[in-house]
Tab-separated table of C-alpha atoms in Angstrom:
chain	number	residue	atom	x	y	z
A	1	MET	CA	117.104	95.464	4.285
A	2	SER	CA	115.728	98.737	5.586
A	3	ASN	CA	115.050	97.220	9.012
A	4	ARG	CA	118.612	95.901	9.225
A	5	MET	CA	120.039	99.368	8.407
A	6	THR	CA	117.828	100.961	11.031
A	7	LEU	CA	118.923	98.405	13.640
A	8	ALA	CA	122.591	98.912	12.727
A	9	ARG	CA	122.214	102.677	13.075
A	10	ARG	CA	120.560	102.268	16.456
A	11	LEU	CA	123.325	99.977	17.655
A	12	LEU	CA	125.943	102.431	16.386
A	13	LEU	CA	124.189	105.293	18.162
A	14	ILE	CA	123.960	103.313	21.398
A	15	ASN	CA	127.633	102.315	21.213
A	16	THR	CA	128.686	105.887	20.451
A	17	THR	CA	126.638	107.177	23.393
A	18	LEU	CA	128.097	104.580	25.758
A	19	ILE	CA	131.649	105.365	24.654
A	20	GLY	CA	130.980	109.072	25.149
A	21	LEU	CA	129.629	108.430	28.625
A	22	LEU	CA	132.639	106.286	29.533
A	23	ILE	CA	135.006	109.004	28.332
A	24	ALA	CA	133.101	111.628	30.332
A	25	VAL	CA	133.168	109.480	33.480
A	26	SER	CA	136.885	108.746	33.022
A	27	LEU	CA	137.698	112.425	32.634
A	28	THR	CA	135.606	113.302	35.689
A	29	VAL	CA	137.354	110.666	37.803
A	30	TRP	CA	140.755	111.808	36.527
A	31	PHE	CA	140.054	115.448	37.418
A	32	MET	CA	138.723	114.466	40.855
A	33	MET	CA	141.759	112.274	41.589
A	34	ASP	CA	144.074	115.054	40.450
A	35	LYS	CA	142.418	117.493	42.849
A	36	VAL	CA	142.496	114.956	45.709
A	37	MET	CA	146.179	114.183	45.118
A	38	GLY	CA	146.975	117.895	44.938
A	39	ALA	CA	145.186	118.533	48.223
A	40	ALA	CA	146.952	115.577	49.864
A	41	ASP	CA	150.311	116.876	48.665
A	42	ARG	CA	149.608	120.357	50.048
A	43	ILE	CA	148.537	118.909	53.400
A	44	SER	CA	151.660	116.745	53.585
A	45	LYS	CA	153.977	119.649	52.780
A	46	THR	CA	152.238	121.913	55.309
A	47	ASN	CA	151.212	119.648	58.178
A	48	VAL	CA	154.387	117.598	58.533
A	49	PRO	CA	156.630	120.663	59.148
A	50	GLN	CA	154.005	122.151	61.485
A	51	LEU	CA	153.807	118.954	63.513
A	52	GLU	CA	157.604	118.933	63.779
A	53	LEU	CA	157.541	122.532	65.038
A	54	ILE	CA	154.881	121.679	67.619
A	55	ALA	CA	157.041	118.802	68.874
A	56	GLU	CA	160.052	121.119	69.180
A	57	LEU	CA	158.032	123.775	70.984
A	58	GLU	CA	156.574	121.269	73.451
A	59	LEU	CA	159.965	119.692	74.095
A	60	ASN	CA	161.852	122.938	74.678
A	61	VAL	CA	159.131	124.541	76.792
A	62	THR	CA	159.203	121.472	79.050
A	63	ARG	CA	163.002	121.436	79.125
A	64	THR	CA	163.070	125.106	80.080
A	65	SER	CA	160.889	124.512	83.136
A	66	LEU	CA	163.099	121.569	84.090
A	67	GLN	CA	166.188	123.729	83.730
A	68	VAL	CA	164.679	126.322	86.064
A	69	ARG	CA	164.206	123.574	88.618
A	70	HIS	CA	167.771	122.401	87.973
A	71	ALA	CA	169.003	125.958	88.603
A	72	ILE	CA	167.307	125.900	92.023
A	73	LEU	CA	169.183	122.670	92.797
A	74	ALA	CA	172.527	123.865	91.385
A	75	ARG	CA	175.419	122.809	93.631
A	76	ASN	CA	177.808	125.612	92.751
A	77	PRO	CA	177.932	128.956	90.872
A	78	GLN	CA	179.416	127.332	87.753
A	79	GLU	CA	176.579	124.844	87.493
A	80	LEU	CA	174.050	127.607	88.054
A	81	GLN	CA	175.615	129.803	85.368
A	82	ALA	CA	175.658	126.968	82.799
A	83	THR	CA	172.003	126.200	83.516
A	84	LEU	CA	170.889	129.814	83.185
A	85	GLU	CA	172.817	130.174	79.913
A	86	ASP	CA	170.952	127.154	78.587
A	87	VAL	CA	167.652	128.738	79.629
A	88	GLY	CA	168.619	131.889	77.701
A	89	ALA	CA	169.505	129.821	74.624
A	90	LYS	CA	166.156	128.056	74.794
A	91	LYS	CA	164.335	131.366	74.979
A	92	LYS	CA	165.957	132.439	71.710
A	93	LEU	CA	165.207	129.067	70.110
A	94	LEU	CA	161.561	129.091	71.214
A	95	THR	CA	161.082	132.621	69.880
A	96	GLU	CA	162.365	131.505	66.462
A	97	LYS	CA	160.305	128.309	66.400
A	98	LEU	CA	157.096	130.053	67.438
A	99	ASP	CA	157.598	132.683	64.744
A	100	ALA	CA	158.117	129.967	62.114
A	101	PHE	CA	155.063	128.105	63.411
A	102	GLY	CA	152.882	131.204	63.043
A	103	LYS	CA	154.086	131.849	59.497
A	104	GLY	CA	153.230	128.255	58.576
A	105	MET	CA	149.544	128.711	59.410
A	106	ILE	CA	148.027	129.039	55.943
A	107	ASP	CA	144.322	128.678	56.769
A	108	GLU	CA	141.917	130.601	58.985
A	109	GLU	CA	141.478	127.733	61.439
A	110	GLY	CA	145.231	127.508	61.923
A	111	ARG	CA	145.593	131.237	62.442
A	112	LYS	CA	142.861	131.131	65.098
A	113	ALA	CA	144.677	128.285	66.847
A	114	PHE	CA	147.936	130.239	66.773
A	115	ALA	CA	146.444	133.545	67.965
A	116	PRO	CA	146.735	132.953	71.765
A	117	LEU	CA	150.209	131.367	71.645
A	118	PRO	CA	152.426	134.508	71.551
A	119	ALA	CA	150.748	135.951	74.673
A	120	LEU	CA	151.005	132.591	76.451
A	121	MET	CA	154.674	132.347	75.522
A	122	ASP	CA	155.281	135.880	76.831
A	123	ASP	CA	153.589	134.991	80.125
A	124	PHE	CA	155.665	131.832	80.415
A	125	TRP	CA	158.877	133.848	80.044
A	126	LYS	CA	157.589	136.550	82.381
A	127	GLN	CA	157.085	133.962	85.113
A	128	GLY	CA	160.325	132.206	84.213
A	129	SER	CA	162.341	135.432	84.421
A	130	ALA	CA	160.873	136.241	87.827
A	131	ASN	CA	161.735	132.698	88.883
A	132	VAL	CA	165.329	133.109	87.707
A	133	ALA	CA	165.607	136.427	89.577
A	134	LEU	CA	164.704	134.695	92.839
A	135	ILE	CA	167.306	132.007	92.143
A	136	GLN	CA	170.004	134.583	91.454
A	137	GLU	CA	169.124	136.311	94.734
A	138	GLY	CA	169.751	133.023	96.521
A	139	LYS	CA	166.097	132.659	97.585
A	140	LYS	CA	165.809	128.974	96.746
A	141	ASP	CA	162.772	128.218	98.872
A	142	GLU	CA	160.843	131.139	97.385
A	143	ALA	CA	162.094	130.178	93.909
A	144	PHE	CA	160.810	126.624	94.278
A	145	ALA	CA	157.411	127.827	95.505
A	146	PHE	CA	157.257	130.271	92.585
A	147	LEU	CA	158.129	127.447	90.180
A	148	VAL	CA	155.224	125.337	91.454
A	149	ASP	CA	152.697	128.167	91.783
A	150	LYS	CA	153.515	130.329	88.747
A	151	THR	CA	156.037	128.975	86.251
A	152	ILE	CA	154.642	125.455	85.844
A	153	PRO	CA	150.994	126.645	85.477
A	154	ALA	CA	152.178	129.140	82.837
A	155	ARG	CA	153.996	126.294	81.070
A	156	ASN	CA	150.890	124.090	81.156
A	157	ALA	CA	148.733	126.928	79.838
A	158	LEU	CA	151.095	127.191	76.859
A	159	LEU	CA	151.268	123.448	76.245
A	160	ALA	CA	147.472	122.966	76.252
A	161	PRO	CA	146.673	124.771	72.952
A	162	LEU	CA	149.779	123.249	71.378
A	163	ALA	CA	148.403	119.791	72.192
A	164	LEU	CA	145.032	120.680	70.651
A	165	GLU	CA	146.689	121.987	67.507
A	166	LYS	CA	148.864	118.877	67.291
A	167	LYS	CA	145.692	116.781	67.358
A	168	ARG	CA	144.053	118.919	64.657
A	169	GLN	CA	147.103	118.827	62.403
A	170	GLY	CA	147.468	115.093	62.931
A	171	GLU	CA	143.839	114.456	61.966
A	172	ARG	CA	144.340	116.382	58.738
A	173	LEU	CA	147.426	114.357	57.946
A	174	HIS	CA	145.824	111.019	58.873
A	175	PRO	CA	142.035	111.247	58.357
A	176	ASP	CA	139.693	108.975	60.282
A	177	PRO	CA	139.633	105.692	58.283
A	178	VAL	CA	136.029	104.998	59.264
A	179	ARG	CA	134.883	108.314	57.805
A	180	ALA	CA	137.007	107.704	54.720
A	181	ARG	CA	135.397	104.307	54.134
A	182	ARG	CA	131.910	105.770	54.562
A	183	SER	CA	132.760	108.561	52.142
A	184	GLY	CA	134.166	106.025	49.708
A	185	ARG	CA	130.999	103.936	49.836
A	186	ARG	CA	128.882	107.011	49.153
A	187	THR	CA	131.106	107.951	46.208
A	188	ALA	CA	131.155	104.399	44.861
A	189	ARG	CA	127.347	104.191	44.676
A	190	PRO	CA	126.365	104.275	40.980
A	191	ALA	CA	124.853	107.491	39.729
A	192	GLY	CA	121.117	107.375	39.509
A	193	SER	CA	120.852	104.410	41.834
A	194	VAL	CA	117.952	104.425	44.231
A	195	ARG	CA	117.958	102.881	47.655
A	196	ARG	CA	115.324	100.255	48.164
A	197	PRO	CA	112.862	101.290	50.835
A	198	ARG	CA	112.943	99.156	53.912
A	199	ARG	CA	110.025	96.837	54.218
A	200	GLN	CA	108.022	97.444	57.298
A	201	LYS	CA	106.828	94.381	59.095
A	202	SER	CA	103.072	94.220	59.082
A	203	ARG	CA	101.608	94.346	62.499
A	204	LYS	CA	99.121	91.694	63.307
A	205	CYS	CA	95.828	93.013	64.461
A	206	ALA	CA	94.849	91.925	67.933
C-alpha cells in the first residue's frame, strides 16, 4: 500500500511539473509572438509610407529633369511658360515630400540615409535653376549642354541614395525568406537538444 502511494505521488509530481513546463513554454511563445507581431506592425506602418514617399520623390525628380528638356524644345512662349510653371510646382511638391520623408525616419540608420538628401536636392535645384535661366535667355544650345553636363548628373546623384534607401526599406518590409527559414529552424530546435557530431571517415593506413 505504501509503495502504491509513493508511486502515485511521484506520478502526480511528474504530471504537475510537466503541466507547469507546458504553461511556461506557452506563455513564453505567446510573449515572443506578441513582440514579433508588434514589431511587424510598426514596420508596416512606417516602411510602407516611406516607400511611397521614395517612389514619389524619384518620379517627380525624374519628371522635373524631363520638363527642363521639354522647356528647351518648347515651340512657343506659351508652351515654355506652362512648362516652367510645372517645374516650379514640382519644386514645391518635392520640398514637401522630402521634409515628410525626413520626419518619417524613426531609427538611426534611416536618419543616416536621409542626411545627404537635402544637400543633394539643393544642388539639383541649383543646377536646374541655372538651366532654366539659360532657357529664358534663349540660349538653347548652351541650355541643352548644361542639362547633359550638370542637371542630369545632379539628378542622378540625388536618385542614387534614394534607390539604396528604397532597397533597405523594402528588405525590412519583406525579409529574405531564406534567412527567415534558417532562423525558424534554429528556433524550432528543442531546448537542450545536442547536435550529433559528424562521424569522421577512418583513413586507411597505407
